[in-house]
């Protein structure tokens, strides 16, 4: 069981060239297990995991079974495949991986090695096949057009917020990145657009059966955010729907709206989801590591400038205006200067540390980019101690890579 997880962790993370040939081969070799029942595929820069968790919670509140595929994981790779709210067991994980290994054994070497995302997506398709009465909710990886999940036959598509991230692969404008994300949309799909005005034309371009534009077709109003949750009211052609979620930050109101719209589109396809299930599911949804109180720490996996900006805007509401001392660590990126600037906007005296990953960014470089008041810690524990000393009556915020967030949760 441990060997299966280690073997997948050792797979290459990125393909030498974009394409879906390997994924198509894997699915063919597995008998095309991708589900035919309604499900939801979620692409975007930020908010994908929260939307996926909300949809999963609503479906389970409606008495439905679910298979949830997300990325990356916090603690163990088994978390990437969840059935009915819980990560699959090590035994099931190993069995699914073994079936994919058998399918990959005869892969044409000219196609290159199967990458981690393809392997895990194939495993997720097998898990859905083994639970044919479940709703499959899947999170797209970096892009959309060439992401392994784009071959899953899920007729409801959600595009969350779009910002400049992975520009070296996806493009250097919001419109270009949005077009790559929106490439998951197929004719006849139902589409939820929660991506913002600048990205919207690219998302509206692919043909679709039904569209719901958040902010237009479904309006978010009366948002109230505090240290323990967020409340909002959704308005469309029907009666207003008042909701409350434990997810923190005003940006979560848009994620809630996107999830509700997706669930209503599932209902139009014959899935039994009503407003009672929506209310209960939204209220009980959790998504670990995203603007979450962990003891006396506040932690958030904001790892790009867009997410860090949303975090900065949420902090006064979540912390009650208390001063914030930041401990941050990131993976290497061509946008480190923008990331450091976004951290500086939260705390110009931020402390940077390494991330438990071979791809960790150099904390010395991050501190230099942040400014003369920034500092470097020898590790997360040291960084937290420094932050507490600097702001004894304030809030210590650990943010950046999810690897750092997972380390904070373990502490």
CSV table of C-alpha atoms in Angstrom, one decimal:
chain,number,residue,atom,x,y,z
A,1,UNK,CA,0.0,0.0,0.0
A,2,UNK,CA,2.8,2.4,0.9
A,3,UNK,CA,4.7,1.2,-2.1
A,4,UNK,CA,1.8,2.3,-4.4
A,5,UNK,CA,1.7,5.8,-3.0
A,6,UNK,CA,5.5,6.1,-3.2
A,7,UNK,CA,5.5,4.9,-6.8
A,8,UNK,CA,3.0,7.5,-7.8
A,9,UNK,CA,4.8,10.2,-5.9
A,10,UNK,CA,7.9,9.3,-7.9
A,11,UNK,CA,6.1,9.7,-11.3
A,12,UNK,CA,7.0,12.8,-13.4
A,13,UNK,CA,4.8,15.8,-12.6
A,14,UNK,CA,4.9,17.4,-16.0
A,15,UNK,CA,4.8,15.9,-19.5
A,16,UNK,CA,7.7,16.8,-22.0
A,17,UNK,CA,5.0,18.2,-24.3
A,18,UNK,CA,1.3,18.9,-24.0
A,19,UNK,CA,-1.2,16.3,-25.2
A,20,UNK,CA,-3.8,13.7,-24.2
A,21,UNK,CA,-2.5,10.7,-26.1
A,22,UNK,CA,-1.2,8.9,-23.0
A,23,UNK,CA,-4.5,9.5,-21.1
A,24,UNK,CA,-6.6,8.3,-24.0
A,25,UNK,CA,-4.5,5.2,-24.2
A,26,UNK,CA,-4.9,4.5,-20.5
A,27,UNK,CA,-8.6,5.0,-20.6
A,28,UNK,CA,-8.9,2.7,-23.6
A,29,UNK,CA,-6.8,0.1,-22.0
A,30,UNK,CA,-9.0,0.2,-18.9
A,31,UNK,CA,-12.1,-0.2,-21.0
A,32,UNK,CA,-13.1,3.5,-20.8
A,33,UNK,CA,-14.3,3.6,-17.2
A,34,UNK,CA,-15.1,7.3,-17.3
A,35,UNK,CA,-18.7,7.7,-16.0
A,36,UNK,CA,-21.8,8.5,-18.0
A,37,UNK,CA,-23.8,9.7,-15.0
A,38,UNK,CA,-23.9,13.5,-14.4
A,39,UNK,CA,-21.0,15.0,-12.7
A,40,UNK,CA,-19.0,18.3,-12.4
A,41,UNK,CA,-15.6,19.3,-13.7
A,42,UNK,CA,-14.1,22.4,-12.2
A,43,UNK,CA,-11.3,24.5,-13.8
A,44,UNK,CA,-9.9,27.9,-12.8
A,45,UNK,CA,-6.9,29.5,-11.1
A,46,UNK,CA,-8.2,29.8,-7.6
A,47,UNK,CA,-11.2,28.4,-5.8
A,48,UNK,CA,-11.5,25.1,-7.5
A,49,UNK,CA,-11.0,23.0,-4.4
A,50,UNK,CA,-13.5,25.0,-2.3
A,51,UNK,CA,-16.1,24.8,-5.1
A,52,UNK,CA,-15.5,21.0,-5.4
A,53,UNK,CA,-15.8,20.6,-1.6
A,54,UNK,CA,-19.1,22.6,-1.5
A,55,UNK,CA,-20.6,20.6,-4.4
A,56,UNK,CA,-19.6,17.3,-2.7
A,57,UNK,CA,-21.1,18.4,0.6
A,58,UNK,CA,-24.4,19.5,-1.1
A,59,UNK,CA,-24.7,16.2,-2.9
A,60,UNK,CA,-24.1,14.2,0.2
A,61,UNK,CA,-26.6,16.3,2.1
A,62,UNK,CA,-29.1,15.3,-0.6
A,63,UNK,CA,-28.5,11.7,0.2
A,64,UNK,CA,-26.3,11.1,-2.9
A,65,UNK,CA,-23.1,9.1,-3.0
A,66,UNK,CA,-20.0,11.0,-4.3
A,67,UNK,CA,-16.6,10.4,-5.7
A,68,UNK,CA,-14.4,13.5,-5.3
A,69,UNK,CA,-11.1,14.0,-7.2
A,70,UNK,CA,-8.9,16.9,-6.0
A,71,UNK,CA,-5.3,18.1,-6.2
A,72,UNK,CA,-2.9,18.5,-4.6
A,73,UNK,CA,-3.1,16.7,-1.3
A,74,UNK,CA,-2.2,18.0,2.2
A,75,UNK,CA,-1.0,15.0,4.0
A,76,UNK,CA,-1.3,11.7,2.0
A,77,UNK,CA,-1.8,11.1,-1.6
A,78,UNK,CA,-4.9,8.9,-0.9
A,79,UNK,CA,-6.7,12.2,-0.1
A,80,UNK,CA,-6.9,12.9,-3.8
A,81,UNK,CA,-9.6,10.3,-4.2
A,82,UNK,CA,-12.5,10.6,-1.8
A,83,UNK,CA,-15.6,8.4,-1.7
A,84,UNK,CA,-18.6,9.7,0.2
A,85,UNK,CA,-16.5,12.3,1.9
A,86,UNK,CA,-13.6,10.1,3.1
A,87,UNK,CA,-10.2,9.4,1.5
A,88,UNK,CA,-10.0,5.9,0.0
A,89,UNK,CA,-8.2,3.3,2.1
A,90,UNK,CA,-4.6,2.3,1.4
A,91,UNK,CA,-5.9,-1.0,0.2
A,92,UNK,CA,-8.3,0.4,-2.3
A,93,UNK,CA,-5.7,3.0,-3.4
A,94,UNK,CA,-3.2,0.2,-4.1
A,95,UNK,CA,-5.8,-1.9,-6.0
A,96,UNK,CA,-6.7,1.0,-8.2
A,97,UNK,CA,-3.0,1.8,-8.9
A,98,UNK,CA,-2.3,-1.8,-9.7
A,99,UNK,CA,-5.0,-1.8,-12.4
A,100,UNK,CA,-3.5,1.4,-13.9
A,101,UNK,CA,-0.1,-0.1,-13.8
A,102,UNK,CA,-1.3,-3.1,-15.8
A,103,UNK,CA,-2.9,-0.8,-18.4
A,104,UNK,CA,0.3,1.3,-18.7
A,105,UNK,CA,2.5,-1.7,-19.1
A,106,UNK,CA,2.0,-1.8,-22.9
A,107,UNK,CA,2.1,1.9,-23.5
A,108,UNK,CA,4.0,2.9,-26.6
A,109,UNK,CA,7.4,4.3,-25.4
A,110,UNK,CA,7.1,6.9,-28.1
A,111,UNK,CA,4.3,8.5,-26.1
A,112,UNK,CA,6.6,9.0,-23.1
A,113,UNK,CA,6.0,8.2,-19.5
A,114,UNK,CA,2.6,8.5,-17.8
A,115,UNK,CA,2.7,11.5,-15.5
A,116,UNK,CA,1.3,11.7,-12.0
A,117,UNK,CA,-1.9,13.5,-12.9
A,118,UNK,CA,-2.8,11.0,-15.6
A,119,UNK,CA,-2.2,8.1,-13.4
A,120,UNK,CA,-4.4,9.5,-10.6
A,121,UNK,CA,-7.1,10.6,-13.0
A,122,UNK,CA,-7.3,7.1,-14.4
A,123,UNK,CA,-7.5,5.7,-10.8
A,124,UNK,CA,-10.3,8.2,-10.1
A,125,UNK,CA,-12.2,7.0,-13.2
A,126,UNK,CA,-12.0,3.5,-12.0
A,127,UNK,CA,-13.2,4.5,-8.5
A,128,UNK,CA,-16.2,6.2,-10.2
A,129,UNK,CA,-16.9,3.1,-12.2
A,130,UNK,CA,-16.9,1.0,-9.0
A,131,UNK,CA,-19.5,3.4,-7.6
A,132,UNK,CA,-21.9,3.9,-10.5
A,133,UNK,CA,-24.6,5.5,-8.5
A,134,UNK,CA,-22.2,8.3,-7.3
A,135,UNK,CA,-21.8,11.8,-8.6
A,136,UNK,CA,-18.3,12.4,-9.8
A,137,UNK,CA,-16.8,15.8,-8.9
A,138,UNK,CA,-13.3,16.5,-10.3
A,139,UNK,CA,-10.9,19.3,-10.1
A,140,UNK,CA,-8.8,20.2,-13.1
A,141,UNK,CA,-5.1,20.7,-12.6
A,142,UNK,CA,-3.0,23.5,-14.0
A,143,UNK,CA,-4.8,24.2,-17.3
A,144,UNK,CA,-7.7,22.6,-19.0
A,145,UNK,CA,-7.2,21.9,-22.7
A,146,UNK,CA,-4.5,19.2,-22.1
A,147,UNK,CA,-5.4,18.3,-18.5
A,148,UNK,CA,-6.1,14.5,-18.0
A,149,UNK,CA,-9.5,15.3,-16.4
A,150,UNK,CA,-10.7,16.9,-19.6
A,151,UNK,CA,-11.4,13.4,-20.9
A,152,UNK,CA,-13.8,12.6,-18.2
A,153,UNK,CA,-17.4,12.7,-19.5
A,154,UNK,CA,-18.8,15.2,-17.0
A,155,UNK,CA,-21.6,17.4,-18.5
A,156,UNK,CA,-21.5,20.3,-15.9
A,157,UNK,CA,-18.5,22.5,-16.1
A,158,UNK,CA,-17.5,25.3,-13.7
A,159,UNK,CA,-14.9,27.9,-14.4
A,160,UNK,CA,-13.7,29.7,-11.2
A,161,UNK,CA,-11.7,32.8,-10.8
A,162,UNK,CA,-8.9,33.4,-13.4
A,163,UNK,CA,-5.6,35.2,-12.6
A,164,UNK,CA,-2.1,35.2,-14.0
A,165,UNK,CA,-0.5,31.9,-12.9
A,166,UNK,CA,1.6,29.4,-14.8
A,167,UNK,CA,1.9,32.0,-17.5
A,168,UNK,CA,4.9,30.2,-19.1
A,169,UNK,CA,2.5,27.4,-20.1
A,170,UNK,CA,-1.0,28.9,-20.3
A,171,UNK,CA,-0.4,32.4,-21.7
A,172,UNK,CA,0.4,35.9,-20.5
A,173,UNK,CA,-3.1,37.4,-20.4
A,174,UNK,CA,-6.3,36.7,-18.5
A,175,UNK,CA,-8.1,36.1,-21.8
A,176,UNK,CA,-5.5,33.5,-23.0
A,177,UNK,CA,-5.5,31.7,-19.6
A,178,UNK,CA,-9.3,31.6,-19.5
A,179,UNK,CA,-9.4,30.2,-23.0
A,180,UNK,CA,-7.1,27.3,-21.9
A,181,UNK,CA,-9.3,26.7,-18.9
A,182,UNK,CA,-12.5,26.9,-20.9
A,183,UNK,CA,-11.3,24.3,-23.4
A,184,UNK,CA,-12.8,21.7,-21.1
A,185,UNK,CA,-16.3,22.8,-22.3
A,186,UNK,CA,-17.9,20.5,-24.9
A,187,UNK,CA,-21.0,21.1,-27.0
A,188,UNK,CA,-24.1,20.2,-24.9
A,189,UNK,CA,-22.4,20.9,-21.5
A,190,UNK,CA,-24.0,23.1,-18.9
A,191,UNK,CA,-21.5,25.8,-17.8
A,192,UNK,CA,-21.1,27.9,-14.7
A,193,UNK,CA,-18.9,31.0,-15.2
A,194,UNK,CA,-17.6,32.4,-11.9
A,195,UNK,CA,-14.4,33.8,-13.5
A,196,UNK,CA,-14.8,37.6,-13.6
A,197,UNK,CA,-15.5,40.1,-16.3
A,198,UNK,CA,-12.1,40.1,-18.0
A,199,UNK,CA,-12.1,36.3,-18.5
A,200,UNK,CA,-15.8,36.0,-19.3
A,201,UNK,CA,-15.6,36.4,-23.1
A,202,UNK,CA,-13.2,33.4,-23.4
A,203,UNK,CA,-15.5,31.3,-21.2
A,204,UNK,CA,-18.6,32.2,-23.1
A,205,UNK,CA,-17.1,31.4,-26.5
A,206,UNK,CA,-17.4,27.5,-26.5
A,207,UNK,CA,-20.9,26.3,-27.3
A,208,UNK,CA,-22.9,25.1,-24.3
A,209,UNK,CA,-26.4,23.9,-23.6
A,210,UNK,CA,-27.1,26.1,-20.5
A,211,UNK,CA,-25.0,28.9,-18.9
A,212,UNK,CA,-25.1,30.5,-15.5
A,213,UNK,CA,-22.9,33.6,-15.1
A,214,UNK,CA,-22.3,34.4,-11.5
A,215,UNK,CA,-23.0,38.1,-10.9
A,216,UNK,CA,-25.5,38.2,-13.7
A,217,UNK,CA,-27.8,35.1,-13.9
A,218,UNK,CA,-27.1,34.4,-10.2
A,219,UNK,CA,-26.3,37.5,-8.1
A,220,UNK,CA,-24.5,37.4,-4.8
A,221,UNK,CA,-25.7,40.0,-2.3
A,222,UNK,CA,-25.6,40.8,1.5
A,223,UNK,CA,-22.2,39.1,2.0
A,224,UNK,CA,-21.1,39.2,5.7
A,225,UNK,CA,-17.8,37.7,6.6
A,226,UNK,CA,-16.5,37.1,10.1
A,227,UNK,CA,-13.9,35.0,12.0
A,228,UNK,CA,-16.2,31.9,12.0
A,229,UNK,CA,-17.9,32.0,8.6
A,230,UNK,CA,-19.5,33.8,5.7
A,231,UNK,CA,-23.2,34.5,5.1
A,232,UNK,CA,-24.7,35.6,1.8
A,233,UNK,CA,-28.0,35.8,-0.2
A,234,UNK,CA,-28.3,34.5,-3.7
A,235,UNK,CA,-30.8,36.1,-6.1
A,236,UNK,CA,-32.0,34.8,-9.4
A,237,UNK,CA,-35.5,34.5,-11.0
A,238,UNK,CA,-36.7,32.6,-8.0
A,239,UNK,CA,-37.0,33.4,-4.3
A,240,UNK,CA,-33.8,34.7,-2.6
A,241,UNK,CA,-31.8,32.0,-1.0
A,242,UNK,CA,-30.0,32.9,2.3
A,243,UNK,CA,-26.9,30.7,3.0
A,244,UNK,CA,-24.1,30.4,5.6
A,245,UNK,CA,-20.8,28.6,5.2
A,246,UNK,CA,-18.0,27.9,7.6
A,247,UNK,CA,-15.5,28.8,4.8
A,248,UNK,CA,-13.9,32.1,5.6
A,249,UNK,CA,-13.4,35.1,3.4
A,250,UNK,CA,-15.7,37.2,1.1
A,251,UNK,CA,-14.3,35.4,-1.9
A,252,UNK,CA,-16.0,32.3,-0.7
A,253,UNK,CA,-19.4,33.9,-1.5
A,254,UNK,CA,-18.6,33.6,-5.2
A,255,UNK,CA,-17.4,30.0,-4.7
A,256,UNK,CA,-20.7,29.2,-2.9
A,257,UNK,CA,-22.7,30.7,-5.7
A,258,UNK,CA,-20.7,28.7,-8.3
A,259,UNK,CA,-21.3,25.5,-6.3
A,260,UNK,CA,-25.0,26.2,-5.9
A,261,UNK,CA,-25.4,26.9,-9.7
A,262,UNK,CA,-23.6,23.6,-10.5
A,263,UNK,CA,-25.9,21.7,-8.1
A,264,UNK,CA,-29.0,23.3,-9.7
A,265,UNK,CA,-27.7,22.3,-13.2
A,266,UNK,CA,-27.3,18.8,-11.9
A,267,UNK,CA,-30.9,18.9,-10.6
A,268,UNK,CA,-32.1,19.9,-14.1
A,269,UNK,CA,-30.4,16.7,-15.3
A,270,UNK,CA,-32.5,14.7,-13.0
A,271,UNK,CA,-30.4,14.6,-9.8
A,272,UNK,CA,-32.5,15.0,-6.7
A,273,UNK,CA,-31.0,18.1,-5.1
A,274,UNK,CA,-33.3,20.7,-3.5
A,275,UNK,CA,-32.7,24.0,-1.5
A,276,UNK,CA,-32.8,22.1,1.8
A,277,UNK,CA,-29.8,20.0,0.7
A,278,UNK,CA,-28.1,23.1,-0.7
A,279,UNK,CA,-28.5,25.0,2.6
A,280,UNK,CA,-27.3,22.0,4.7
A,281,UNK,CA,-24.4,21.1,2.4
A,282,UNK,CA,-23.1,24.7,2.2
A,283,UNK,CA,-23.3,25.0,6.0
A,284,UNK,CA,-21.4,21.8,6.7
A,285,UNK,CA,-18.7,22.0,3.9
A,286,UNK,CA,-15.1,22.1,5.0
A,287,UNK,CA,-11.9,22.5,3.0
A,288,UNK,CA,-8.8,22.1,5.0
A,289,UNK,CA,-5.9,24.5,4.6
A,290,UNK,CA,-7.8,27.3,3.0
A,291,UNK,CA,-8.1,30.3,5.4
A,292,UNK,CA,-8.6,28.1,8.4
A,293,UNK,CA,-8.0,28.6,12.1
A,294,UNK,CA,-5.7,25.9,13.4
A,295,UNK,CA,-5.4,26.4,17.1
A,296,UNK,CA,-4.0,30.0,17.4
A,297,UNK,CA,-2.7,30.0,13.9
A,298,UNK,CA,-4.5,31.2,10.8
A,299,UNK,CA,-3.4,29.2,7.7
A,300,UNK,CA,-4.0,29.5,4.0
A,301,UNK,CA,-2.7,27.9,0.9
A,302,UNK,CA,-2.5,31.1,-1.0
A,303,UNK,CA,0.4,30.5,-3.4
A,304,UNK,CA,0.0,32.9,-6.3
A,305,UNK,CA,-0.6,36.7,-6.5
A,306,UNK,CA,-4.3,36.4,-7.1
A,307,UNK,CA,-4.9,34.2,-4.1
A,308,UNK,CA,-2.7,36.3,-1.9
A,309,UNK,CA,-4.7,39.4,-2.9
A,310,UNK,CA,-7.9,37.7,-2.0
A,311,UNK,CA,-6.3,36.7,1.3
A,312,UNK,CA,-5.2,40.3,2.1
A,313,UNK,CA,-8.8,41.5,1.4
A,314,UNK,CA,-10.3,38.9,3.7
A,315,UNK,CA,-7.9,39.3,6.7
A,316,UNK,CA,-9.4,42.4,8.4
A,317,UNK,CA,-12.8,40.6,8.4
A,318,UNK,CA,-11.5,37.3,9.6
A,319,UNK,CA,-9.1,38.6,12.2
A,320,UNK,CA,-11.3,41.4,13.6
A,321,UNK,CA,-8.7,44.0,12.5
A,322,UNK,CA,-5.9,42.6,14.7
A,323,UNK,CA,-2.3,42.9,13.4
A,324,UNK,CA,-1.0,40.0,11.3
A,325,UNK,CA,2.5,38.6,11.3
A,326,UNK,CA,3.2,36.4,8.2
A,327,UNK,CA,5.2,33.3,8.0
A,328,UNK,CA,5.4,32.2,4.3
A,329,UNK,CA,7.0,29.7,2.0
A,330,UNK,CA,6.5,29.0,-1.7
A,331,UNK,CA,7.5,26.7,-4.4
A,332,UNK,CA,9.8,28.1,-7.0
A,333,UNK,CA,8.1,30.2,-9.7
A,334,UNK,CA,8.9,32.7,-12.4
A,335,UNK,CA,6.6,35.1,-10.6
A,336,UNK,CA,8.4,35.2,-7.2
A,337,UNK,CA,8.8,39.0,-7.4
A,338,UNK,CA,5.0,39.4,-7.7
A,339,UNK,CA,4.4,36.8,-5.0
A,340,UNK,CA,6.8,38.7,-2.6
A,341,UNK,CA,5.1,42.0,-3.4
A,342,UNK,CA,1.7,40.4,-2.6
A,343,UNK,CA,3.1,39.2,0.8
A,344,UNK,CA,4.6,42.6,1.5
A,345,UNK,CA,1.1,44.1,1.0
A,346,UNK,CA,0.0,41.9,3.9
A,347,UNK,CA,3.1,42.2,6.1
A,348,UNK,CA,6.2,44.1,5.0
A,349,UNK,CA,8.1,42.4,7.9
A,350,UNK,CA,7.1,38.9,6.8
A,351,UNK,CA,9.3,35.9,7.7
A,352,UNK,CA,10.1,33.4,4.9
A,353,UNK,CA,11.1,29.8,5.2
A,354,UNK,CA,11.7,26.7,3.1
A,355,UNK,CA,8.9,24.3,2.0
A,356,UNK,CA,9.3,20.6,2.5
A,357,UNK,CA,9.7,20.0,-1.3
A,358,UNK,CA,12.7,19.8,-3.6
A,359,UNK,CA,11.0,22.6,-5.5
A,360,UNK,CA,11.1,25.0,-2.6
A,361,UNK,CA,11.8,28.7,-3.4
A,362,UNK,CA,14.8,30.2,-1.7
A,363,UNK,CA,13.6,32.1,1.3
A,364,UNK,CA,16.6,34.5,1.1
A,365,UNK,CA,15.5,35.5,-2.4
A,366,UNK,CA,11.9,36.0,-1.2
A,367,UNK,CA,13.0,38.1,1.7
A,368,UNK,CA,15.1,40.3,-0.6
A,369,UNK,CA,12.3,40.7,-3.0
A,370,UNK,CA,9.9,41.5,-0.2
A,371,UNK,CA,12.0,44.3,1.3
A,372,UNK,CA,14.4,45.3,4.0
A,373,UNK,CA,12.0,44.5,6.9
A,374,UNK,CA,11.5,40.9,5.8
A,375,UNK,CA,13.5,38.1,7.5
A,376,UNK,CA,14.4,34.4,7.0
A,377,UNK,CA,13.7,31.6,9.5
A,378,UNK,CA,15.5,28.3,9.7
A,379,UNK,CA,12.2,26.4,9.6
A,380,UNK,CA,8.5,26.8,10.1
A,381,UNK,CA,8.6,26.3,13.9
A,382,UNK,CA,11.3,29.0,14.1
A,383,UNK,CA,9.3,31.3,11.8
A,384,UNK,CA,6.1,30.9,14.0
A,385,UNK,CA,8.1,31.7,17.1
A,386,UNK,CA,9.6,34.9,15.5
A,387,UNK,CA,6.1,36.0,14.3
A,388,UNK,CA,4.6,35.5,17.8
A,389,UNK,CA,7.4,37.5,19.4
A,390,UNK,CA,6.9,40.3,16.8
A,391,UNK,CA,3.1,40.4,17.2
A,392,UNK,CA,2.2,38.9,20.7
A,393,UNK,CA,-1.4,40.2,20.6
A,394,UNK,CA,-1.9,39.7,16.9
A,395,UNK,CA,-2.5,36.8,14.5
A,396,UNK,CA,0.2,34.6,13.1
A,397,UNK,CA,-0.6,33.7,9.5
A,398,UNK,CA,1.1,30.8,7.8
A,399,UNK,CA,0.6,31.0,4.0
A,400,UNK,CA,2.0,29.8,0.7
A,401,UNK,CA,2.5,26.3,-0.5
A,402,UNK,CA,0.1,23.7,0.7
A,403,UNK,CA,3.2,21.7,1.8
A,404,UNK,CA,3.9,24.5,4.3
A,405,UNK,CA,0.2,24.5,5.3
A,406,UNK,CA,0.3,20.8,5.9
A,407,UNK,CA,3.4,21.2,8.1
A,408,UNK,CA,1.6,23.9,10.1
A,409,UNK,CA,-1.4,21.6,10.6
A,410,UNK,CA,0.8,18.9,11.8
A,411,UNK,CA,2.5,21.3,14.3
